[in-house]
């Protein structure tokens, strides 16, 4: 079976329209968004998990276990089901249990009071996705259904690492306001690749360059516009989160740093002008593939000057902002996956995360080596369930 037509990088999901419903005043208050939750989850031959089936609690699902038991794999399965992508690999093969030729993840969900099902299959032919038993042909029609946000230890890359993680963040948010983002990004990349090939094989005067540059400019400008909007949405939410989480008076500034332009004519003119340099360097020097999201703490570039503790806070703020921005755009509370987050944070921050979780209405899946670190005072047995994972098998704790 063919791969899905929209290729999103790891962590990508897509959105469709804005169904509103968010509280426009911002804040981390629960918006009038729809409830979304997994009622039953089944895995087969996913990573080290041969077979697993459980009915998650409406609000908090705390999965504890020693290292190497399959905790991250379980969250990864939920993430893959929702987005078709993993947050730790691009290789479908790695996700299938060693020796298995086929893996699947099934969920029955409740979404705004209605029941539905989703399925992901992983085989040598790639990924297959189904909604209510019907095969979905496009990612943009599938992944929008179940918004999900994951926090994992690798998130520090967001503030400490290169720009691509921040571009992915902008795209994950942007998709929920403008589902064409995925398509524009794919077409932009394609046109740019073709232009580069022509430049290097046929030279700067090749007549077909113009068509590729026009195409790259059209989709590239739209992609930039979408990212600029996503940066503004993220920025609003991140500032509020930062004030709440950071135990200091530091100011945070977030800004979209376009590598190209939101203006199609400007983009096409620059590409035409840069042919000779781009040919020499074997890469295009202008365009949204060079975008970044700049993060400044007290006026200084965070990537270069922030302390380890500040990076952690900042990464956490960006994730909370992602959750908030997607919730506003999609009009539903994204599923929230917290992988080993306790080990990454000091007790004050853990307290702040818990305060946030109490306010939010997302269904939460937490993994931890120490379930006592995750307190949810007042949660009833309907709202919280505790599990233990041992060698890929799940049992009630
Ligand atoms: N495709 C696979 N088939 C079988 N086992 C795997 C596969 N991929 C990873 N594993 C193993 O699964 C185990 C669980 O990994 P992980 O979910 O990261 O554990 P945890 O988060 O509990 O520390 C690891 O021991 C890992 O080696
Ligand atoms: Mg893990």
PDB file of N, CA and C in Angstrom, residues 154-193:
ATOM      1  N   UNK A 154      14.240  15.003  24.952  1.00  0.00           N
ATOM      2  CA  UNK A 154      14.884  15.591  23.775  1.00  0.00           C
ATOM      3  C   UNK A 154      14.397  16.993  23.447  1.00  0.00           C
ATOM      4  N   UNK A 155      13.377  17.475  24.152  1.00  0.00           N
ATOM      5  CA  UNK A 155      12.839  18.808  23.865  1.00  0.00           C
ATOM      6  C   UNK A 155      13.834  19.937  24.103  1.00  0.00           C
ATOM      7  N   UNK A 156      14.894  19.659  24.875  1.00  0.00           N
ATOM      8  CA  UNK A 156      15.885  20.711  25.104  1.00  0.00           C
ATOM      9  C   UNK A 156      16.501  21.180  23.790  1.00  0.00           C
ATOM     10  N   UNK A 157      16.470  20.291  22.814  1.00  0.00           N
ATOM     11  CA  UNK A 157      16.939  20.621  21.469  1.00  0.00           C
ATOM     12  C   UNK A 157      16.231  21.871  20.919  1.00  0.00           C
ATOM     13  N   UNK A 158      14.995  22.056  21.350  1.00  0.00           N
ATOM     14  CA  UNK A 158      14.202  23.194  20.880  1.00  0.00           C
ATOM     15  C   UNK A 158      14.893  24.527  21.132  1.00  0.00           C
ATOM     16  N   UNK A 159      15.513  24.657  22.292  1.00  0.00           N
ATOM     17  CA  UNK A 159      16.126  25.948  22.610  1.00  0.00           C
ATOM     18  C   UNK A 159      17.642  25.904  22.476  1.00  0.00           C
ATOM     19  N   UNK A 160      18.236  24.713  22.587  1.00  0.00           N
ATOM     20  CA  UNK A 160      19.703  24.638  22.545  1.00  0.00           C
ATOM     21  C   UNK A 160      20.232  24.280  21.168  1.00  0.00           C
ATOM     22  N   UNK A 161      19.423  23.627  20.375  1.00  0.00           N
ATOM     23  CA  UNK A 161      19.914  23.062  19.117  1.00  0.00           C
ATOM     24  C   UNK A 161      19.686  23.964  17.913  1.00  0.00           C
ATOM     25  N   UNK A 162      19.829  23.370  16.738  1.00  0.00           N
ATOM     26  CA  UNK A 162      19.687  24.099  15.486  1.00  0.00           C
ATOM     27  C   UNK A 162      18.241  24.494  15.208  1.00  0.00           C
ATOM     28  N   UNK A 163      18.072  25.240  14.104  1.00  0.00           N
ATOM     29  CA  UNK A 163      16.775  25.849  13.820  1.00  0.00           C
ATOM     30  C   UNK A 163      15.707  24.848  13.379  1.00  0.00           C
ATOM     31  N   UNK A 164      16.100  23.659  12.929  1.00  0.00           N
ATOM     32  CA  UNK A 164      15.085  22.794  12.323  1.00  0.00           C
ATOM     33  C   UNK A 164      14.031  22.345  13.344  1.00  0.00           C
ATOM     34  N   UNK A 165      14.439  22.140  14.595  1.00  0.00           N
ATOM     35  CA  UNK A 165      13.450  21.766  15.615  1.00  0.00           C
ATOM     36  C   UNK A 165      12.452  22.900  15.830  1.00  0.00           C
ATOM     37  N   UNK A 166      12.934  24.138  15.729  1.00  0.00           N
ATOM     38  CA  UNK A 166      12.016  25.283  15.919  1.00  0.00           C
ATOM     39  C   UNK A 166      11.118  25.470  14.684  1.00  0.00           C
ATOM     40  N   UNK A 167      11.639  25.189  13.514  1.00  0.00           N
ATOM     41  CA  UNK A 167      10.766  25.239  12.321  1.00  0.00           C
ATOM     42  C   UNK A 167       9.670  24.186  12.437  1.00  0.00           C
ATOM     43  N   UNK A 168      10.044  22.996  12.906  1.00  0.00           N
ATOM     44  CA  UNK A 168       9.041  21.930  13.073  1.00  0.00           C
ATOM     45  C   UNK A 168       7.961  22.357  14.073  1.00  0.00           C
ATOM     46  N   UNK A 169       8.392  23.022  15.121  1.00  0.00           N
ATOM     47  CA  UNK A 169       7.424  23.512  16.115  1.00  0.00           C
ATOM     48  C   UNK A 169       6.452  24.500  15.453  1.00  0.00           C
ATOM     49  N   UNK A 170       7.002  25.447  14.682  1.00  0.00           N
ATOM     50  CA  UNK A 170       6.131  26.416  13.994  1.00  0.00           C
ATOM     51  C   UNK A 170       5.151  25.684  13.089  1.00  0.00           C
ATOM     52  N   UNK A 171       5.628  24.654  12.414  1.00  0.00           N
ATOM     53  CA  UNK A 171       4.761  23.935  11.479  1.00  0.00           C
ATOM     54  C   UNK A 171       3.677  23.146  12.214  1.00  0.00           C
ATOM     55  N   UNK A 172       4.053  22.537  13.333  1.00  0.00           N
ATOM     56  CA  UNK A 172       3.037  21.772  14.077  1.00  0.00           C
ATOM     57  C   UNK A 172       1.900  22.675  14.523  1.00  0.00           C
ATOM     58  N   UNK A 173       2.251  23.903  14.894  1.00  0.00           N
ATOM     59  CA  UNK A 173       1.214  24.846  15.325  1.00  0.00           C
ATOM     60  C   UNK A 173       0.482  25.416  14.113  1.00  0.00           C
ATOM     61  N   UNK A 174       1.249  25.815  13.090  1.00  0.00           N
ATOM     62  CA  UNK A 174       0.676  26.467  11.906  1.00  0.00           C
ATOM     63  C   UNK A 174      -0.354  25.617  11.199  1.00  0.00           C
ATOM     64  N   UNK A 175      -0.120  24.307  11.175  1.00  0.00           N
ATOM     65  CA  UNK A 175      -1.030  23.396  10.479  1.00  0.00           C
ATOM     66  C   UNK A 175      -2.450  23.470  10.987  1.00  0.00           C
ATOM     67  N   UNK A 176      -2.580  23.746  12.270  1.00  0.00           N
ATOM     68  CA  UNK A 176      -3.927  23.736  12.835  1.00  0.00           C
ATOM     69  C   UNK A 176      -4.728  24.976  12.458  1.00  0.00           C
ATOM     70  N   UNK A 177      -4.040  26.034  12.026  1.00  0.00           N
ATOM     71  CA  UNK A 177      -4.773  27.199  11.518  1.00  0.00           C
ATOM     72  C   UNK A 177      -4.900  27.126  10.011  1.00  0.00           C
ATOM     73  N   UNK A 178      -3.911  26.510   9.370  1.00  0.00           N
ATOM     74  CA  UNK A 178      -3.915  26.496   7.913  1.00  0.00           C
ATOM     75  C   UNK A 178      -3.411  25.148   7.409  1.00  0.00           C
ATOM     76  N   UNK A 179      -4.342  24.258   7.094  1.00  0.00           N
ATOM     77  CA  UNK A 179      -3.951  22.900   6.722  1.00  0.00           C
ATOM     78  C   UNK A 179      -3.152  22.829   5.430  1.00  0.00           C
ATOM     79  N   UNK A 180      -3.137  23.902   4.628  1.00  0.00           N
ATOM     80  CA  UNK A 180      -2.373  23.830   3.385  1.00  0.00           C
ATOM     81  C   UNK A 180      -0.871  23.921   3.642  1.00  0.00           C
ATOM     82  N   UNK A 181      -0.491  24.227   4.873  1.00  0.00           N
ATOM     83  CA  UNK A 181       0.932  24.364   5.184  1.00  0.00           C
ATOM     84  C   UNK A 181       1.743  23.141   4.755  1.00  0.00           C
ATOM     85  N   UNK A 182       1.202  21.962   5.054  1.00  0.00           N
ATOM     86  CA  UNK A 182       1.920  20.728   4.710  1.00  0.00           C
ATOM     87  C   UNK A 182       2.193  20.638   3.223  1.00  0.00           C
ATOM     88  N   UNK A 183       1.155  20.950   2.459  1.00  0.00           N
ATOM     89  CA  UNK A 183       1.259  20.867   1.016  1.00  0.00           C
ATOM     90  C   UNK A 183       2.235  21.920   0.484  1.00  0.00           C
ATOM     91  N   UNK A 184       2.115  23.143   1.008  1.00  0.00           N
ATOM     92  CA  UNK A 184       3.032  24.205   0.574  1.00  0.00           C
ATOM     93  C   UNK A 184       4.480  23.832   0.893  1.00  0.00           C
ATOM     94  N   UNK A 185       4.678  23.255   2.063  1.00  0.00           N
ATOM     95  CA  UNK A 185       6.052  22.907   2.446  1.00  0.00           C
ATOM     96  C   UNK A 185       6.610  21.823   1.531  1.00  0.00           C
ATOM     97  N   UNK A 186       5.783  20.839   1.242  1.00  0.00           N
ATOM     98  CA  UNK A 186       6.241  19.755   0.369  1.00  0.00           C
ATOM     99  C   UNK A 186       6.556  20.277  -1.039  1.00  0.00           C
ATOM    100  N   UNK A 187       5.669  21.120  -1.559  1.00  0.00           N
ATOM    101  CA  UNK A 187       5.889  21.635  -2.916  1.00  0.00           C
ATOM    102  C   UNK A 187       7.064  22.592  -2.978  1.00  0.00           C
ATOM    103  N   UNK A 188       7.233  23.383  -1.915  1.00  0.00           N
ATOM    104  CA  UNK A 188       8.371  24.294  -1.855  1.00  0.00           C
ATOM    105  C   UNK A 188       9.677  23.500  -1.908  1.00  0.00           C
ATOM    106  N   UNK A 189       9.772  22.461  -1.084  1.00  0.00           N
ATOM    107  CA  UNK A 189      10.993  21.654  -1.038  1.00  0.00           C
ATOM    108  C   UNK A 189      11.273  20.996  -2.386  1.00  0.00           C
ATOM    109  N   UNK A 190      10.188  20.510  -2.993  1.00  0.00           N
ATOM    110  CA  UNK A 190      10.332  19.840  -4.286  1.00  0.00           C
ATOM    111  C   UNK A 190      10.870  20.814  -5.338  1.00  0.00           C
ATOM    112  N   UNK A 191      10.258  22.000  -5.398  1.00  0.00           N
ATOM    113  CA  UNK A 191      10.649  22.995  -6.405  1.00  0.00           C
ATOM    114  C   UNK A 191      12.103  23.428  -6.182  1.00  0.00           C
ATOM    115  N   UNK A 192      12.483  23.573  -4.911  1.00  0.00           N
ATOM    116  CA  UNK A 192      13.838  24.011  -4.599  1.00  0.00           C
ATOM    117  C   UNK A 192      14.857  22.933  -5.002  1.00  0.00           C
ATOM    118  N   UNK A 193      14.488  21.678  -4.767  1.00  0.00           N
ATOM    119  CA  UNK A 193      15.377  20.560  -5.147  1.00  0.00           C
ATOM    120  C   UNK A 193      15.566  20.527  -6.659  1.00  0.00           C
TER     121      UNK A 193
END
